[in-house]
JSON list of C-alpha atoms in Angstrom, two decimals:
[
{"chain": "B", "resi": 23, "resn": "MET", "atom": "CA", "xyz": [102.41, 112.11, 32.65]},
{"chain": "B", "resi": 24, "resn": "GLU", "atom": "CA", "xyz": [103.94, 113.35, 35.88]},
{"chain": "B", "resi": 25, "resn": "HIS", "atom": "CA", "xyz": [103.64, 111.11, 38.92]},
{"chain": "B", "resi": 26, "resn": "TYR", "atom": "CA", "xyz": [103.62, 112.05, 42.57]},
{"chain": "B", "resi": 27, "resn": "THR", "atom": "CA", "xyz": [104.36, 110.15, 45.76]},
{"chain": "B", "resi": 28, "resn": "ARG", "atom": "CA", "xyz": [101.66, 112.29, 47.40]},
{"chain": "B", "resi": 29, "resn": "LEU", "atom": "CA", "xyz": [99.10, 113.76, 45.05]},
{"chain": "B", "resi": 30, "resn": "PRO", "atom": "CA", "xyz": [98.97, 117.58, 45.37]},
{"chain": "B", "resi": 31, "resn": "LEU", "atom": "CA", "xyz": [95.30, 117.92, 46.30]},
{"chain": "B", "resi": 32, "resn": "THR", "atom": "CA", "xyz": [93.76, 120.70, 48.38]},
{"chain": "B", "resi": 33, "resn": "GLY", "atom": "CA", "xyz": [91.02, 118.64, 50.04]},
{"chain": "B", "resi": 34, "resn": "THR", "atom": "CA", "xyz": [93.24, 115.82, 51.31]},
{"chain": "B", "resi": 35, "resn": "LEU", "atom": "CA", "xyz": [96.81, 115.47, 52.56]},
{"chain": "B", "resi": 36, "resn": "ASN", "atom": "CA", "xyz": [97.03, 111.68, 52.53]},
{"chain": "B", "resi": 37, "resn": "THR", "atom": "CA", "xyz": [96.30, 110.74, 48.91]},
{"chain": "B", "resi": 38, "resn": "ARG", "atom": "CA", "xyz": [99.33, 108.72, 47.89]},
{"chain": "B", "resi": 39, "resn": "GLU", "atom": "CA", "xyz": [100.65, 106.56, 45.06]},
{"chain": "B", "resi": 40, "resn": "LEU", "atom": "CA", "xyz": [101.70, 102.95, 45.45]},
{"chain": "B", "resi": 41, "resn": "GLY", "atom": "CA", "xyz": [104.13, 103.37, 42.56]},
{"chain": "B", "resi": 42, "resn": "GLY", "atom": "CA", "xyz": [107.90, 103.34, 42.79]},
{"chain": "B", "resi": 43, "resn": "ILE", "atom": "CA", "xyz": [108.28, 100.76, 45.58]},
{"chain": "B", "resi": 44, "resn": "PRO", "atom": "CA", "xyz": [111.02, 98.18, 44.93]},
{"chain": "B", "resi": 45, "resn": "THR", "atom": "CA", "xyz": [110.13, 94.52, 44.33]},
{"chain": "B", "resi": 46, "resn": "PRO", "atom": "CA", "xyz": [112.05, 91.54, 42.88]},
{"chain": "B", "resi": 47, "resn": "ASN", "atom": "CA", "xyz": [110.34, 92.31, 39.54]},
{"chain": "B", "resi": 48, "resn": "GLY", "atom": "CA", "xyz": [111.23, 95.98, 39.47]},
{"chain": "B", "resi": 49, "resn": "PRO", "atom": "CA", "xyz": [109.48, 98.99, 41.02]},
{"chain": "B", "resi": 50, "resn": "THR", "atom": "CA", "xyz": [105.71, 99.00, 41.42]},
{"chain": "B", "resi": 51, "resn": "ALA", "atom": "CA", "xyz": [103.95, 100.81, 38.59]},
{"chain": "B", "resi": 52, "resn": "TRP", "atom": "CA", "xyz": [102.86, 104.43, 38.78]},
{"chain": "B", "resi": 53, "resn": "GLY", "atom": "CA", "xyz": [99.31, 105.39, 37.94]},
{"chain": "B", "resi": 54, "resn": "LYS", "atom": "CA", "xyz": [97.65, 102.11, 38.89]},
{"chain": "B", "resi": 55, "resn": "PHE", "atom": "CA", "xyz": [96.76, 102.24, 42.60]},
{"chain": "B", "resi": 56, "resn": "VAL", "atom": "CA", "xyz": [96.25, 105.26, 44.84]},
{"chain": "B", "resi": 57, "resn": "ARG", "atom": "CA", "xyz": [95.39, 105.22, 48.56]},
{"chain": "B", "resi": 58, "resn": "SER", "atom": "CA", "xyz": [93.61, 108.08, 50.30]},
{"chain": "B", "resi": 59, "resn": "ASP", "atom": "CA", "xyz": [91.77, 109.45, 53.28]},
{"chain": "B", "resi": 60, "resn": "GLY", "atom": "CA", "xyz": [88.20, 110.77, 52.95]},
{"chain": "B", "resi": 61, "resn": "LEU", "atom": "CA", "xyz": [87.35, 112.64, 49.76]},
{"chain": "B", "resi": 62, "resn": "GLN", "atom": "CA", "xyz": [84.45, 114.73, 51.08]},
{"chain": "B", "resi": 63, "resn": "GLU", "atom": "CA", "xyz": [86.48, 117.97, 51.00]},
{"chain": "B", "resi": 64, "resn": "LEU", "atom": "CA", "xyz": [87.81, 117.63, 47.45]},
{"chain": "B", "resi": 65, "resn": "THR", "atom": "CA", "xyz": [87.58, 120.82, 45.42]},
{"chain": "B", "resi": 66, "resn": "ALA", "atom": "CA", "xyz": [86.50, 120.98, 41.78]},
{"chain": "B", "resi": 67, "resn": "ALA", "atom": "CA", "xyz": [90.19, 121.41, 40.88]},
{"chain": "B", "resi": 68, "resn": "ASP", "atom": "CA", "xyz": [91.05, 118.28, 42.93]},
{"chain": "B", "resi": 69, "resn": "ILE", "atom": "CA", "xyz": [88.45, 116.25, 41.05]},
{"chain": "B", "resi": 70, "resn": "ARG", "atom": "CA", "xyz": [89.81, 117.44, 37.69]},
{"chain": "B", "resi": 71, "resn": "PHE", "atom": "CA", "xyz": [93.30, 116.48, 38.84]},
{"chain": "B", "resi": 72, "resn": "LEU", "atom": "CA", "xyz": [92.14, 112.93, 39.68]},
{"chain": "B", "resi": 73, "resn": "GLN", "atom": "CA", "xyz": [90.39, 112.65, 36.33]},
{"chain": "B", "resi": 74, "resn": "ASP", "atom": "CA", "xyz": [93.49, 113.86, 34.48]},
{"chain": "B", "resi": 75, "resn": "TYR", "atom": "CA", "xyz": [95.68, 111.55, 36.57]},
{"chain": "B", "resi": 76, "resn": "GLY", "atom": "CA", "xyz": [93.78, 108.57, 35.18]},
{"chain": "B", "resi": 77, "resn": "ILE", "atom": "CA", "xyz": [91.59, 107.59, 38.14]},
{"chain": "B", "resi": 78, "resn": "THR", "atom": "CA", "xyz": [88.66, 105.66, 36.66]},
{"chain": "B", "resi": 79, "resn": "ARG", "atom": "CA", "xyz": [87.39, 103.81, 39.72]},
{"chain": "B", "resi": 80, "resn": "ILE", "atom": "CA", "xyz": [86.97, 104.78, 43.40]},
{"chain": "B", "resi": 81, "resn": "ILE", "atom": "CA", "xyz": [86.46, 102.09, 46.06]},
{"chain": "B", "resi": 82, "resn": "ASP", "atom": "CA", "xyz": [85.10, 103.52, 49.31]},
{"chain": "B", "resi": 83, "resn": "LEU", "atom": "CA", "xyz": [85.81, 101.27, 52.31]},
{"chain": "B", "resi": 84, "resn": "ARG", "atom": "CA", "xyz": [83.60, 103.16, 54.75]},
{"chain": "B", "resi": 85, "resn": "SER", "atom": "CA", "xyz": [80.34, 102.05, 56.36]},
{"chain": "B", "resi": 86, "resn": "THR", "atom": "CA", "xyz": [76.85, 103.21, 55.39]},
{"chain": "B", "resi": 87, "resn": "GLU", "atom": "CA", "xyz": [76.72, 105.44, 58.47]},
{"chain": "B", "resi": 88, "resn": "GLU", "atom": "CA", "xyz": [79.98, 107.13, 57.54]},
{"chain": "B", "resi": 89, "resn": "LEU", "atom": "CA", "xyz": [78.69, 107.75, 54.01]},
{"chain": "B", "resi": 90, "resn": "LEU", "atom": "CA", "xyz": [75.56, 109.44, 55.35]},
{"chain": "B", "resi": 91, "resn": "HIS", "atom": "CA", "xyz": [77.61, 111.87, 57.45]},
{"chain": "B", "resi": 92, "resn": "GLN", "atom": "CA", "xyz": [80.33, 112.54, 54.89]},
{"chain": "B", "resi": 93, "resn": "PRO", "atom": "CA", "xyz": [79.27, 111.61, 51.33]},
{"chain": "B", "resi": 94, "resn": "ASN", "atom": "CA", "xyz": [81.78, 111.57, 48.53]},
{"chain": "B", "resi": 95, "resn": "PRO", "atom": "CA", "xyz": [81.53, 114.29, 45.88]},
{"chain": "B", "resi": 96, "resn": "VAL", "atom": "CA", "xyz": [80.23, 113.46, 42.42]},
{"chain": "B", "resi": 97, "resn": "THR", "atom": "CA", "xyz": [83.17, 112.58, 40.18]},
{"chain": "B", "resi": 98, "resn": "GLU", "atom": "CA", "xyz": [82.06, 112.50, 36.56]},
{"chain": "B", "resi": 99, "resn": "GLY", "atom": "CA", "xyz": [83.67, 109.74, 34.53]},
{"chain": "B", "resi": 100, "resn": "ILE", "atom": "CA", "xyz": [84.90, 107.88, 37.62]},
{"chain": "B", "resi": 101, "resn": "GLN", "atom": "CA", "xyz": [83.05, 104.74, 38.72]},
{"chain": "B", "resi": 102, "resn": "TYR", "atom": "CA", "xyz": [82.21, 104.58, 42.41]},
{"chain": "B", "resi": 103, "resn": "PHE", "atom": "CA", "xyz": [81.88, 101.46, 44.58]},
{"chain": "B", "resi": 104, "resn": "ASN", "atom": "CA", "xyz": [81.23, 101.19, 48.30]},
{"chain": "B", "resi": 105, "resn": "ILE", "atom": "CA", "xyz": [82.43, 98.02, 50.04]},
{"chain": "B", "resi": 106, "resn": "SER", "atom": "CA", "xyz": [82.50, 98.44, 53.80]},
{"chain": "B", "resi": 107, "resn": "LEU", "atom": "CA", "xyz": [85.43, 96.95, 55.69]},
{"chain": "B", "resi": 108, "resn": "MET", "atom": "CA", "xyz": [84.11, 98.04, 59.08]},
{"chain": "B", "resi": 109, "resn": "LEU", "atom": "CA", "xyz": [83.53, 95.31, 61.65]},
{"chain": "B", "resi": 110, "resn": "GLY", "atom": "CA", "xyz": [79.98, 95.37, 62.96]},
{"chain": "B", "resi": 111, "resn": "ASN", "atom": "CA", "xyz": [78.15, 98.61, 63.65]},
{"chain": "B", "resi": 112, "resn": "VAL", "atom": "CA", "xyz": [80.48, 101.55, 63.22]},
{"chain": "B", "resi": 113, "resn": "SER", "atom": "CA", "xyz": [79.07, 103.46, 66.21]},
{"chain": "B", "resi": 114, "resn": "ASP", "atom": "CA", "xyz": [79.53, 100.52, 68.56]},
{"chain": "B", "resi": 115, "resn": "ALA", "atom": "CA", "xyz": [82.99, 99.79, 67.18]},
{"chain": "B", "resi": 116, "resn": "THR", "atom": "CA", "xyz": [84.06, 103.39, 67.64]},
{"chain": "B", "resi": 117, "resn": "LYS", "atom": "CA", "xyz": [83.05, 103.31, 71.31]},
{"chain": "B", "resi": 118, "resn": "GLN", "atom": "CA", "xyz": [85.21, 100.23, 71.80]},
{"chain": "B", "resi": 119, "resn": "MET", "atom": "CA", "xyz": [88.23, 101.75, 70.06]},
{"chain": "B", "resi": 120, "resn": "ASN", "atom": "CA", "xyz": [90.13, 102.70, 73.18]},
{"chain": "B", "resi": 121, "resn": "THR", "atom": "CA", "xyz": [93.43, 101.22, 74.24]},
{"chain": "B", "resi": 122, "resn": "ALA", "atom": "CA", "xyz": [92.27, 101.44, 77.87]},
{"chain": "B", "resi": 123, "resn": "ASN", "atom": "CA", "xyz": [89.68, 98.80, 76.96]},
{"chain": "B", "resi": 124, "resn": "GLY", "atom": "CA", "xyz": [92.35, 96.58, 75.45]},
{"chain": "B", "resi": 125, "resn": "PHE", "atom": "CA", "xyz": [91.67, 97.59, 71.85]},
{"chain": "B", "resi": 126, "resn": "ASP", "atom": "CA", "xyz": [94.69, 97.08, 69.61]},
{"chain": "B", "resi": 127, "resn": "LEU", "atom": "CA", "xyz": [95.09, 98.25, 66.01]},
{"chain": "B", "resi": 128, "resn": "GLY", "atom": "CA", "xyz": [97.16, 95.20, 65.10]},
{"chain": "B", "resi": 129, "resn": "ASP", "atom": "CA", "xyz": [94.29, 92.98, 66.28]},
{"chain": "B", "resi": 130, "resn": "PHE", "atom": "CA", "xyz": [91.85, 95.09, 64.26]},
{"chain": "B", "resi": 131, "resn": "TYR", "atom": "CA", "xyz": [93.89, 94.63, 61.08]},
{"chain": "B", "resi": 132, "resn": "ILE", "atom": "CA", "xyz": [94.10, 90.88, 61.65]},
{"chain": "B", "resi": 133, "resn": "ALA", "atom": "CA", "xyz": [90.34, 90.76, 62.27]},
{"chain": "B", "resi": 134, "resn": "LEU", "atom": "CA", "xyz": [89.75, 92.47, 58.92]},
{"chain": "B", "resi": 135, "resn": "LEU", "atom": "CA", "xyz": [91.91, 89.83, 57.25]},
{"chain": "B", "resi": 136, "resn": "GLU", "atom": "CA", "xyz": [90.02, 86.99, 58.89]},
{"chain": "B", "resi": 137, "resn": "GLU", "atom": "CA", "xyz": [86.46, 88.32, 59.00]},
{"chain": "B", "resi": 138, "resn": "ARG", "atom": "CA", "xyz": [86.29, 90.39, 55.82]},
{"chain": "B", "resi": 139, "resn": "ASP", "atom": "CA", "xyz": [87.91, 88.00, 53.36]},
{"chain": "B", "resi": 140, "resn": "GLN", "atom": "CA", "xyz": [84.95, 88.09, 50.96]},
{"chain": "B", "resi": 141, "resn": "GLN", "atom": "CA", "xyz": [84.81, 91.88, 50.97]},
{"chain": "B", "resi": 142, "resn": "LEU", "atom": "CA", "xyz": [88.58, 91.97, 50.34]},
{"chain": "B", "resi": 143, "resn": "ARG", "atom": "CA", "xyz": [88.18, 89.46, 47.50]},
{"chain": "B", "resi": 144, "resn": "LEU", "atom": "CA", "xyz": [85.53, 91.68, 45.88]},
{"chain": "B", "resi": 145, "resn": "ILE", "atom": "CA", "xyz": [87.70, 94.79, 46.30]},
{"chain": "B", "resi": 146, "resn": "PHE", "atom": "CA", "xyz": [90.61, 93.07, 44.56]},
{"chain": "B", "resi": 147, "resn": "GLU", "atom": "CA", "xyz": [88.35, 91.77, 41.79]},
{"chain": "B", "resi": 148, "resn": "LEU", "atom": "CA", "xyz": [87.20, 95.35, 41.12]},
{"chain": "B", "resi": 149, "resn": "MET", "atom": "CA", "xyz": [90.81, 96.48, 41.04]},
{"chain": "B", "resi": 150, "resn": "ALA", "atom": "CA", "xyz": [91.81, 93.73, 38.62]},
{"chain": "B", "resi": 151, "resn": "GLU", "atom": "CA", "xyz": [88.91, 94.49, 36.26]},
{"chain": "B", "resi": 152, "resn": "ASN", "atom": "CA", "xyz": [89.53, 98.25, 36.16]},
{"chain": "B", "resi": 153, "resn": "ASN", "atom": "CA", "xyz": [91.27, 99.50, 33.02]},
{"chain": "B", "resi": 154, "resn": "GLY", "atom": "CA", "xyz": [92.52, 102.73, 34.59]},
{"chain": "B", "resi": 155, "resn": "ALA", "atom": "CA", "xyz": [93.87, 103.69, 37.99]},
{"chain": "B", "resi": 156, "resn": "THR", "atom": "CA", "xyz": [91.99, 102.72, 41.15]},
{"chain": "B", "resi": 157, "resn": "LEU", "atom": "CA", "xyz": [91.73, 105.00, 44.18]},
{"chain": "B", "resi": 158, "resn": "PHE", "atom": "CA", "xyz": [90.68, 103.31, 47.42]},
{"chain": "B", "resi": 159, "resn": "HIS", "atom": "CA", "xyz": [90.00, 105.09, 50.69]},
{"chain": "B", "resi": 160, "resn": "CYS", "atom": "CA", "xyz": [88.33, 105.07, 54.10]},
{"chain": "B", "resi": 161, "resn": "ALA", "atom": "CA", "xyz": [87.99, 107.99, 56.55]},
{"chain": "B", "resi": 162, "resn": "ALA", "atom": "CA", "xyz": [91.62, 108.63, 57.55]},
{"chain": "B", "resi": 163, "resn": "GLY", "atom": "CA", "xyz": [93.31, 106.46, 54.93]},
{"chain": "B", "resi": 164, "resn": "LYS", "atom": "CA", "xyz": [95.20, 104.67, 57.68]},
{"chain": "B", "resi": 165, "resn": "ASP", "atom": "CA", "xyz": [93.56, 101.48, 58.95]},
{"chain": "B", "resi": 166, "resn": "ARG", "atom": "CA", "xyz": [91.16, 99.92, 56.43]},
{"chain": "B", "resi": 167, "resn": "THR", "atom": "CA", "xyz": [93.03, 101.61, 53.61]},
{"chain": "B", "resi": 168, "resn": "GLY", "atom": "CA", "xyz": [96.32, 100.53, 55.19]},
{"chain": "B", "resi": 169, "resn": "VAL", "atom": "CA", "xyz": [95.28, 96.88, 55.16]},
{"chain": "B", "resi": 170, "resn": "VAL", "atom": "CA", "xyz": [94.31, 97.02, 51.47]},
{"chain": "B", "resi": 171, "resn": "ALA", "atom": "CA", "xyz": [97.54, 98.85, 50.57]},
{"chain": "B", "resi": 172, "resn": "ALA", "atom": "CA", "xyz": [99.63, 96.33, 52.51]},
{"chain": "B", "resi": 173, "resn": "LEU", "atom": "CA", "xyz": [97.95, 93.41, 50.73]},
{"chain": "B", "resi": 174, "resn": "LEU", "atom": "CA", "xyz": [98.54, 95.02, 47.33]},
{"chain": "B", "resi": 175, "resn": "LEU", "atom": "CA", "xyz": [102.21, 95.60, 48.10]},
{"chain": "B", "resi": 176, "resn": "ALA", "atom": "CA", "xyz": [102.58, 92.10, 49.52]},
{"chain": "B", "resi": 177, "resn": "LEU", "atom": "CA", "xyz": [101.01, 90.72, 46.35]},
{"chain": "B", "resi": 178, "resn": "ALA", "atom": "CA", "xyz": [103.60, 92.68, 44.36]},
{"chain": "B", "resi": 179, "resn": "GLY", "atom": "CA", "xyz": [106.39, 91.09, 46.40]},
{"chain": "B", "resi": 180, "resn": "ALA", "atom": "CA", "xyz": [107.44, 94.27, 48.21]},
{"chain": "B", "resi": 181, "resn": "ALA", "atom": "CA", "xyz": [109.76, 93.76, 51.17]},
{"chain": "B", "resi": 182, "resn": "PHE", "atom": "CA", "xyz": [108.49, 93.87, 54.76]},
{"chain": "B", "resi": 183, "resn": "PRO", "atom": "CA", "xyz": [110.24, 97.21, 55.58]},
{"chain": "B", "resi": 184, "resn": "ASP", "atom": "CA", "xyz": [108.80, 98.90, 52.48]},
{"chain": "B", "resi": 185, "resn": "ILE", "atom": "CA", "xyz": [105.24, 97.83, 53.30]},
{"chain": "B", "resi": 186, "resn": "VAL", "atom": "CA", "xyz": [105.61, 98.98, 56.90]},
{"chain": "B", "resi": 187, "resn": "ALA", "atom": "CA", "xyz": [107.17, 102.29, 55.81]},
{"chain": "B", "resi": 188, "resn": "ASN", "atom": "CA", "xyz": [104.28, 102.95, 53.43]},
{"chain": "B", "resi": 189, "resn": "TYR", "atom": "CA", "xyz": [101.90, 102.52, 56.36]},
{"chain": "B", "resi": 190, "resn": "GLN", "atom": "CA", "xyz": [104.05, 104.41, 58.86]},
{"chain": "B", "resi": 191, "resn": "THR", "atom": "CA", "xyz": [104.15, 107.56, 56.72]},
{"chain": "B", "resi": 192, "resn": "THR", "atom": "CA", "xyz": [100.39, 107.98, 57.13]},
{"chain": "B", "resi": 193, "resn": "HIS", "atom": "CA", "xyz": [100.47, 109.75, 60.48]},
{"chain": "B", "resi": 194, "resn": "THR", "atom": "CA", "xyz": [102.96, 112.34, 59.20]},
{"chain": "B", "resi": 195, "resn": "PHE", "atom": "CA", "xyz": [100.58, 113.50, 56.47]},
{"chain": "B", "resi": 196, "resn": "LEU", "atom": "CA", "xyz": [97.42, 113.22, 58.54]},
{"chain": "B", "resi": 197, "resn": "SER", "atom": "CA", "xyz": [98.84, 115.23, 61.41]},
{"chain": "B", "resi": 198, "resn": "ALA", "atom": "CA", "xyz": [99.32, 118.19, 59.08]},
{"chain": "B", "resi": 199, "resn": "HIS", "atom": "CA", "xyz": [95.61, 118.26, 58.20]},
{"chain": "B", "resi": 200, "resn": "THR", "atom": "CA", "xyz": [93.21, 120.45, 60.21]},
{"chain": "B", "resi": 201, "resn": "ARG", "atom": "CA", "xyz": [90.47, 117.80, 60.03]},
{"chain": "B", "resi": 202, "resn": "PHE", "atom": "CA", "xyz": [92.79, 115.28, 61.64]},
{"chain": "B", "resi": 203, "resn": "GLN", "atom": "CA", "xyz": [93.92, 117.69, 64.34]},
{"chain": "B", "resi": 204, "resn": "VAL", "atom": "CA", "xyz": [90.31, 118.24, 65.40]},
{"chain": "B", "resi": 205, "resn": "ALA", "atom": "CA", "xyz": [89.45, 114.53, 65.28]},
{"chain": "B", "resi": 206, "resn": "GLN", "atom": "CA", "xyz": [92.35, 113.41, 67.42]},
{"chain": "B", "resi": 207, "resn": "THR", "atom": "CA", "xyz": [91.14, 115.45, 70.39]},
{"chain": "B", "resi": 208, "resn": "ALA", "atom": "CA", "xyz": [88.10, 113.12, 70.69]},
{"chain": "B", "resi": 209, "resn": "VAL", "atom": "CA", "xyz": [89.89, 109.80, 70.11]},
{"chain": "B", "resi": 210, "resn": "ASP", "atom": "CA", "xyz": [92.57, 107.85, 71.93]},
{"chain": "B", "resi": 211, "resn": "PRO", "atom": "CA", "xyz": [95.81, 109.42, 70.56]},
{"chain": "B", "resi": 212, "resn": "LYS", "atom": "CA", "xyz": [97.45, 105.99, 70.19]},
{"chain": "B", "resi": 213, "resn": "LEU", "atom": "CA", "xyz": [94.76, 105.01, 67.69]},
{"chain": "B", "resi": 214, "resn": "MET", "atom": "CA", "xyz": [95.51, 108.01, 65.51]},
{"chain": "B", "resi": 215, "resn": "ARG", "atom": "CA", "xyz": [99.12, 106.98, 64.97]},
{"chain": "B", "resi": 216, "resn": "SER", "atom": "CA", "xyz": [100.49, 104.56, 62.39]},
{"chain": "B", "resi": 217, "resn": "ASP", "atom": "CA", "xyz": [103.06, 102.85, 64.59]},
{"chain": "B", "resi": 218, "resn": "THR", "atom": "CA", "xyz": [105.33, 100.21, 63.09]},
{"chain": "B", "resi": 219, "resn": "GLU", "atom": "CA", "xyz": [104.18, 97.38, 65.36]},
{"chain": "B", "resi": 220, "resn": "ASN", "atom": "CA", "xyz": [100.58, 97.60, 64.14]},
{"chain": "B", "resi": 221, "resn": "MET", "atom": "CA", "xyz": [101.43, 96.73, 60.54]},
{"chain": "B", "resi": 222, "resn": "ALA", "atom": "CA", "xyz": [104.24, 94.39, 61.57]},
{"chain": "B", "resi": 223, "resn": "ARG", "atom": "CA", "xyz": [101.79, 92.22, 63.54]},
{"chain": "B", "resi": 224, "resn": "PHE", "atom": "CA", "xyz": [99.42, 92.13, 60.57]},
{"chain": "B", "resi": 225, "resn": "LEU", "atom": "CA", "xyz": [102.15, 91.07, 58.15]},
{"chain": "B", "resi": 226, "resn": "ASP", "atom": "CA", "xyz": [103.49, 88.46, 60.59]},
{"chain": "B", "resi": 227, "resn": "HIS", "atom": "CA", "xyz": [99.99, 86.98, 60.87]},
{"chain": "B", "resi": 228, "resn": "LEU", "atom": "CA", "xyz": [99.60, 86.91, 57.08]},
{"chain": "B", "resi": 229, "resn": "ALA", "atom": "CA", "xyz": [102.93, 85.11, 56.65]},
{"chain": "B", "resi": 230, "resn": "LEU", "atom": "CA", "xyz": [102.36, 82.66, 59.50]},
{"chain": "B", "resi": 231, "resn": "HIS", "atom": "CA", "xyz": [98.82, 81.59, 58.56]},
{"chain": "B", "resi": 232, "resn": "TYR", "atom": "CA", "xyz": [98.79, 81.97, 54.76]},
{"chain": "B", "resi": 233, "resn": "GLY", "atom": "CA", "xyz": [102.39, 82.13, 53.57]},
{"chain": "B", "resi": 234, "resn": "ASP", "atom": "CA", "xyz": [101.80, 85.12, 51.31]},
{"chain": "B", "resi": 235, "resn": "ALA", "atom": "CA", "xyz": [99.09, 87.41, 49.97]},
{"chain": "B", "resi": 236, "resn": "ALA", "atom": "CA", "xyz": [98.47, 85.32, 46.85]},
{"chain": "B", "resi": 237, "resn": "SER", "atom": "CA", "xyz": [97.72, 82.23, 48.96]},
{"chain": "B", "resi": 238, "resn": "TYR", "atom": "CA", "xyz": [95.39, 84.26, 51.15]},
{"chain": "B", "resi": 239, "resn": "PHE", "atom": "CA", "xyz": [93.40, 85.46, 48.16]},
{"chain": "B", "resi": 240, "resn": "ARG", "atom": "CA", "xyz": [93.26, 81.99, 46.63]},
{"chain": "B", "resi": 241, "resn": "GLN", "atom": "CA", "xyz": [91.68, 80.76, 49.86]},
{"chain": "B", "resi": 242, "resn": "ALA", "atom": "CA", "xyz": [89.26, 83.71, 49.71]},
{"chain": "B", "resi": 243, "resn": "GLY", "atom": "CA", "xyz": [88.20, 82.66, 46.21]},
{"chain": "B", "resi": 244, "resn": "LEU", "atom": "CA", "xyz": [90.04, 85.13, 43.99]},
{"chain": "B", "resi": 245, "resn": "CYS", "atom": "CA", "xyz": [90.68, 83.42, 40.65]},
{"chain": "B", "resi": 246, "resn": "GLU", "atom": "CA", "xyz": [94.14, 82.98, 39.12]},
{"chain": "B", "resi": 247, "resn": "GLU", "atom": "CA", "xyz": [93.32, 85.31, 36.24]},
{"chain": "B", "resi": 248, "resn": "HIS", "atom": "CA", "xyz": [92.55, 88.15, 38.62]},
{"chain": "B", "resi": 249, "resn": "LEU", "atom": "CA", "xyz": [95.65, 87.40, 40.68]},
{"chain": "B", "resi": 250, "resn": "GLN", "atom": "CA", "xyz": [97.91, 87.48, 37.63]},
{"chain": "B", "resi": 251, "resn": "THR", "atom": "CA", "xyz": [96.26, 90.64, 36.33]},
{"chain": "B", "resi": 252, "resn": "LEU", "atom": "CA", "xyz": [96.84, 92.41, 39.64]},
{"chain": "B", "resi": 253, "resn": "GLN", "atom": "CA", "xyz": [100.47, 91.28, 39.84]},
{"chain": "B", "resi": 254, "resn": "GLN", "atom": "CA", "xyz": [101.10, 92.49, 36.29]},
{"chain": "B", "resi": 255, "resn": "LYS", "atom": "CA", "xyz": [99.40, 95.83, 37.00]},
{"chain": "B", "resi": 256, "resn": "LEU", "atom": "CA", "xyz": [101.56, 96.23, 40.10]},
{"chain": "B", "resi": 257, "resn": "CYS", "atom": "CA", "xyz": [104.79, 95.15, 38.41]},
{"chain": "B", "resi": 258, "resn": "PRO", "atom": "CA", "xyz": [104.84, 95.44, 34.60]},
{"chain": "B", "resi": 259, "resn": "GLY", "atom": "CA", "xyz": [108.38, 94.05, 34.66]},
{"chain": "B", "resi": 260, "resn": "ARG", "atom": "CA", "xyz": [106.85, 90.76, 35.68]},
{"chain": "B", "resi": 261, "resn": "ILE", "atom": "CA", "xyz": [105.36, 90.38, 32.18]},
{"chain": "B", "resi": 262, "resn": "SER", "atom": "CA", "xyz": [108.67, 90.68, 30.34]},
{"chain": "B", "resi": 263, "resn": "GLU", "atom": "CA", "xyz": [110.28, 88.32, 32.83]},
{"chain": "B", "resi": 264, "resn": "ILE", "atom": "CA", "xyz": [107.63, 85.66, 32.10]},
{"chain": "B", "resi": 265, "resn": "ALA", "atom": "CA", "xyz": [108.04, 86.21, 28.36]},
{"chain": "B", "resi": 266, "resn": "VAL", "atom": "CA", "xyz": [111.83, 85.76, 28.60]},
{"chain": "B", "resi": 267, "resn": "ASN", "atom": "CA", "xyz": [111.45, 82.56, 30.60]},
{"chain": "B", "resi": 268, "resn": "GLU", "atom": "CA", "xyz": [109.04, 81.15, 28.04]}
]
């Protein structure tokens, strides 16, 4: 099977693989985890591509209100789960998302880590239990999706610069999409970017308060079996290394 850093879909421009990122146990695996922006504009050909690519589970991180306005298309043969990572009421939160009011994306990411630990635990359980590839997404594929992607890569042992770079690329792809260009005229431009310092603050907080992603998820209640399954999905080289050591 061919693998892509960015999946060549018509309805999105920010659907990307987490494969091929270096870790101490070898590169992260292709065809296991895919991050994305909203899927509401997927074409029939896009859906067939995802099916052929091996996507068997979609985890939608958006709120109920977002789903009502922009529902996902029906994807036969792909399981769908909705676990909202939004803080509070999405309408109220959106009104507060303005840097003039002191809103900061780094603070938002940290708040997700601290206030949505049980939702994050459930998301990672669903990923561990899925036999195929998991696609996870929010509206832009930048903030809520960025937090989940960063935690996955941190769990794999990816280096700080690689996790930040994976996040930072988001704005480049989004800015080429017409939907994004229209949306950014109504929102604080700073909040549409994926600036390095946003993810850096999140990762610094994770390291300072939990040590690493595995410790965070243990505190959130994720069992060791799920943790090991996720780490082996992310880095198959980890399995052979354990076998050699035994």
